[in-house]
Each structure stands twice: as C-alpha cells, then as structure tokens.
CSV table of C-alpha atoms in Angstrom, one decimal:
chain,number,residue,atom,x,y,z
J,1154,UNK,CA,0.1,0.0,0.1
J,1155,UNK,CA,2.1,2.9,-1.4
J,1156,UNK,CA,-0.1,5.8,-0.5
J,1157,UNK,CA,-2.7,4.5,1.7
J,1158,UNK,CA,-3.7,5.6,5.3
J,1159,UNK,CA,-2.8,3.0,7.9
J,1160,UNK,CA,-2.5,2.9,11.6
J,1161,UNK,CA,1.3,4.2,11.6
J,1162,UNK,CA,0.1,7.5,10.1
J,1163,UNK,CA,-2.5,7.8,13.0
J,1164,UNK,CA,0.1,7.1,15.5
J,1165,UNK,CA,2.5,9.7,14.2
J,1166,UNK,CA,0.2,12.3,14.2
J,1167,UNK,CA,-1.4,11.9,17.7
J,1168,UNK,CA,2.1,11.4,19.2
J,1169,UNK,CA,3.1,14.8,17.6
J,1170,UNK,CA,-0.1,16.7,18.8
J,1171,UNK,CA,0.0,15.1,22.1
J,1172,UNK,CA,3.6,16.4,22.5
J,1173,UNK,CA,2.8,19.7,21.5
J,1174,UNK,CA,-0.1,20.6,23.6
J,1175,UNK,CA,1.0,18.4,26.9
J,1176,UNK,CA,2.5,21.4,28.8
J,1177,UNK,CA,-0.8,23.6,28.5
J,1178,UNK,CA,-3.0,20.5,29.6
J,1179,UNK,CA,-0.7,20.0,32.5
J,1180,UNK,CA,-0.6,23.7,33.6
J,1181,UNK,CA,-4.4,23.8,33.6
J,1182,UNK,CA,-4.4,20.5,35.6
J,1183,UNK,CA,-2.2,21.4,38.3
J,1184,UNK,CA,-2.7,24.8,38.8
J,1185,UNK,CA,-6.3,25.3,37.5
J,1186,UNK,CA,-7.7,28.5,36.2
J,1187,UNK,CA,-6.0,30.8,38.6
J,1188,UNK,CA,-5.8,34.5,37.9
J,1189,UNK,CA,-2.3,35.2,37.3
J,1190,UNK,CA,-0.6,38.6,38.1
J,1191,UNK,CA,0.0,40.9,35.4
J,1192,UNK,CA,3.2,42.7,34.9
J,1193,UNK,CA,3.6,46.3,35.2
J,1194,UNK,CA,4.8,46.6,31.7
J,1195,UNK,CA,3.7,44.1,28.9
J,1196,UNK,CA,6.3,44.1,25.9
J,1197,UNK,CA,5.4,42.5,22.3
J,1198,UNK,CA,7.5,42.4,19.2
J,1199,UNK,CA,6.0,41.6,15.7
J,1200,UNK,CA,8.8,40.5,13.1
J,1201,UNK,CA,8.3,39.7,9.4
J,1202,UNK,CA,10.5,39.1,6.3
J,1203,UNK,CA,11.1,36.7,3.7
J,1204,UNK,CA,12.5,33.3,4.1
J,1205,UNK,CA,14.3,30.9,2.2
J,1206,UNK,CA,15.2,27.4,2.7
J,1207,UNK,CA,15.6,23.9,1.5
J,1208,UNK,CA,13.5,20.8,2.1
J,1209,UNK,CA,15.1,17.3,2.1
J,1210,UNK,CA,13.0,14.1,2.0
J,1211,UNK,CA,13.0,11.5,-0.9
J,1212,UNK,CA,13.1,14.4,-2.8
J,1213,UNK,CA,14.8,17.9,-2.7
J,1214,UNK,CA,12.7,21.1,-2.6
J,1215,UNK,CA,13.7,24.9,-2.6
J,1216,UNK,CA,11.5,27.0,-0.4
J,1217,UNK,CA,10.7,30.8,-0.7
J,1218,UNK,CA,8.1,32.4,1.0
J,1219,UNK,CA,7.2,35.1,3.9
J,1220,UNK,CA,6.7,34.7,7.7
J,1221,UNK,CA,5.6,36.9,10.6
J,1222,UNK,CA,6.2,36.2,14.2
J,1223,UNK,CA,4.5,37.4,17.2
J,1224,UNK,CA,6.7,37.3,20.5
J,1225,UNK,CA,5.6,38.1,24.1
J,1226,UNK,CA,9.0,39.4,25.8
J,1227,UNK,CA,8.9,37.9,29.5
J,1228,UNK,CA,11.4,36.8,32.0
J,1229,UNK,CA,9.8,33.4,32.4
J,1230,UNK,CA,8.2,31.5,29.4
J,1231,UNK,CA,8.3,34.0,26.6
J,1232,UNK,CA,6.0,32.7,23.8
J,1233,UNK,CA,6.4,33.1,20.1
J,1234,UNK,CA,4.0,32.3,17.6
J,1235,UNK,CA,4.7,32.4,13.8
J,1236,UNK,CA,2.6,32.1,10.3
J,1237,UNK,CA,4.0,31.6,6.9
J,1238,UNK,CA,3.2,31.3,3.4
J,1239,UNK,CA,5.3,29.9,0.9
J,1240,UNK,CA,6.2,28.4,-2.5
J,1241,UNK,CA,8.2,25.3,-3.0
J,1242,UNK,CA,9.8,23.8,-6.2
J,1243,UNK,CA,11.5,20.6,-7.4
J,1244,UNK,CA,13.5,21.5,-10.6
J,1245,UNK,CA,14.4,17.8,-11.5
J,1246,UNK,CA,10.7,16.5,-11.2
J,1247,UNK,CA,9.0,19.8,-12.1
J,1248,UNK,CA,6.7,19.9,-8.9
J,1249,UNK,CA,5.4,23.3,-7.7
J,1250,UNK,CA,3.8,23.5,-4.4
J,1251,UNK,CA,2.4,26.3,-1.9
J,1252,UNK,CA,2.4,25.7,1.8
J,1253,UNK,CA,0.5,28.0,4.5
J,1254,UNK,CA,1.5,27.0,8.1
J,1255,UNK,CA,1.6,28.1,11.7
J,1256,UNK,CA,3.9,27.1,14.6
J,1257,UNK,CA,4.1,28.0,18.3
J,1258,UNK,CA,7.1,28.3,20.6
J,1259,UNK,CA,6.2,27.8,24.1
J,1260,UNK,CA,9.5,28.8,25.8
J,1261,UNK,CA,13.0,30.4,25.4
J,1262,UNK,CA,14.6,27.0,24.6
J,1263,UNK,CA,11.5,24.8,23.8
J,1264,UNK,CA,10.7,22.9,20.4
J,1265,UNK,CA,8.4,24.8,18.0
J,1266,UNK,CA,5.3,22.8,17.3
J,1267,UNK,CA,3.3,23.5,14.1
J,1268,UNK,CA,0.9,22.7,11.4
J,1269,UNK,CA,1.3,23.2,7.7
J,1270,UNK,CA,-1.0,22.7,4.7
J,1271,UNK,CA,0.2,22.2,1.3
J,1272,UNK,CA,-0.8,22.1,-2.6
J,1273,UNK,CA,1.3,20.3,-4.8
J,1274,UNK,CA,1.1,20.1,-8.6
J,1275,UNK,CA,2.9,18.8,-11.7
J,1276,UNK,CA,1.0,21.6,-13.7
J,1277,UNK,CA,-1.7,19.1,-14.8
J,1278,UNK,CA,-2.9,17.8,-11.5
J,1279,UNK,CA,-2.7,18.5,-8.0
J,1280,UNK,CA,-2.5,16.8,-4.5
J,1281,UNK,CA,-3.4,18.4,-1.1
J,1282,UNK,CA,-1.8,17.6,2.3
J,1283,UNK,CA,-1.4,18.5,6.0
J,1284,UNK,CA,1.7,17.9,7.9
J,1285,UNK,CA,2.2,18.3,11.7
J,1286,UNK,CA,5.8,19.3,12.4
J,1287,UNK,CA,8.4,19.7,15.3
J,1288,UNK,CA,11.3,21.9,15.1
J,1289,UNK,CA,13.8,24.1,16.6
J,1290,UNK,CA,14.4,27.7,16.0
J,1291,UNK,CA,17.6,29.8,16.8
J,1292,UNK,CA,19.2,33.0,15.1
J,1293,UNK,CA,17.0,33.0,12.4
J,1294,UNK,CA,17.6,29.5,11.4
J,1295,UNK,CA,14.5,27.2,11.9
J,1296,UNK,CA,15.0,23.5,11.3
J,1297,UNK,CA,11.5,21.4,11.2
J,1298,UNK,CA,10.9,17.9,11.0
J,1299,UNK,CA,7.2,16.8,9.5
J,1300,UNK,CA,5.0,14.0,8.0
J,1301,UNK,CA,3.0,15.0,5.5
J,1302,UNK,CA,-0.6,13.2,4.9
J,1303,UNK,CA,-1.4,13.4,1.2
J,1304,UNK,CA,-4.7,12.9,-0.5
J,1305,UNK,CA,-4.6,9.3,-2.3
J,1306,UNK,CA,-3.8,9.3,-5.8
J,1307,UNK,CA,-1.6,7.7,-8.6
J,1308,UNK,CA,-0.1,10.8,-9.8
J,1309,UNK,CA,2.0,13.8,-8.6
J,1310,UNK,CA,4.3,11.0,-6.8
J,1311,UNK,CA,7.4,12.7,-6.5
J,1312,UNK,CA,6.6,14.4,-3.4
J,1313,UNK,CA,7.9,14.1,0.3
J,1314,UNK,CA,6.0,12.3,3.1
J,1315,UNK,CA,8.8,12.5,5.8
J,1316,UNK,CA,10.9,15.7,5.5
J,1317,UNK,CA,13.3,17.8,7.1
J,1318,UNK,CA,13.4,21.4,6.2
J,1319,UNK,CA,15.6,24.3,7.0
J,1320,UNK,CA,14.9,27.8,6.6
J,1321,UNK,CA,16.4,31.0,7.3
J,1322,UNK,CA,14.3,34.2,8.0
J,1323,UNK,CA,15.6,37.6,6.8
J,1324,UNK,CA,13.8,40.2,9.4
J,1325,UNK,CA,13.1,43.4,7.3
J,1326,UNK,CA,10.4,44.7,9.5
J,1327,UNK,CA,10.1,44.8,13.5
J,1328,UNK,CA,7.7,46.6,15.5
J,1329,UNK,CA,7.8,46.7,19.3
J,1330,UNK,CA,4.9,47.8,21.5
J,1331,UNK,CA,4.7,48.5,25.2
J,1332,UNK,CA,1.4,48.2,27.4
J,1333,UNK,CA,1.4,49.7,30.9
J,1334,UNK,CA,-0.9,47.9,33.4
J,1335,UNK,CA,-3.2,50.3,35.0
J,1336,UNK,CA,-3.1,50.5,38.8
J,1337,UNK,CA,-6.4,49.6,40.6
J,1338,UNK,CA,-8.0,52.5,42.8
C-alpha cells in the first residue's frame, strides 16, 4: 500500500499533537484557572520578512516565502507564534508546491510545534496535504521535521512524505509595542 492511510500514520500524528499540547494541559490540571498577576509592563514584538530554505526528504525542494512572528517578551516562558506562506519547487521533477502554516514556541529554549497545509502540482494535476511538524528555532534559522499526509492518488508521486526543512528568515520589519498595566484605585 504505497499511498494508503494506515495505523502508523495515525500514531505519528497523535504523538506529535500530544507532545505539542502536553504543557498546556498539565498547567491547567495542576494549577487550575487561577488568575495570574499581570506584569507592570507588557512588551510584544512583531517581526516579518522573507524566508528561503531547502526541504529534504526523498526529493529535494527549494523553498521561498514570507513569515510573520509574534513574540511576548517575559522573563519566564516567553512565547512566540509564527505564520508563514510560501512556495516550493523541485526542478528535477517539475513539481510546484504552495504551503500555509503556523507554529508555536512555548518557551525560550523549547521546540516549535506546528501545522502546515500544502498543495502540490505537476502543472496538470494536484494533491493536497496536511503536516504536523516539530522543530527548533535559533538565530533566524528554523529546522523542522514533519510528516505530510497527502490525499491518495496515482499521480504527482514525486513529493516528500517524511521531510526535514531548514529555513532562514531575513527580518526586514520589526515593531515593538509596550503596554502599561493600569493601577487599581
């Protein structure tokens, strides 16, 4: 069964999603919905710019796109969220792909957890896919490993199912915002 859906696909997806939301679930279980003390000053940063990269699986794809990141600056557990839209191309097999995705980094030195949708075409037919991904981001580089669940078909076979992707974002727009907490009277 070359492109069929089996139990291993389900187990891989379940384990990636379980790991990504495990921290949130544990915090709510142990601490409940306690009201947290807000800091005197909330700092957030929005960064955006183009990215370029390479995706390697069975086949090699060049990637190009744009990404926007949102970060809440805190001493403990700064969180970062990112969204991206890009294109990928395999010159050898003439396959063009478009991807839309989002990721979340729950702490300063934590892994990133994300989800991506993709549309791949050989300029005659296309396939759609969804991929959970786990990665690590440092100094503008973002290394991600993912597993793409594609729609079953007998065409457009030259696409990656299990892949590693290395991207570099060139930040050309950065906006920092400060919000002061109002004192209660």
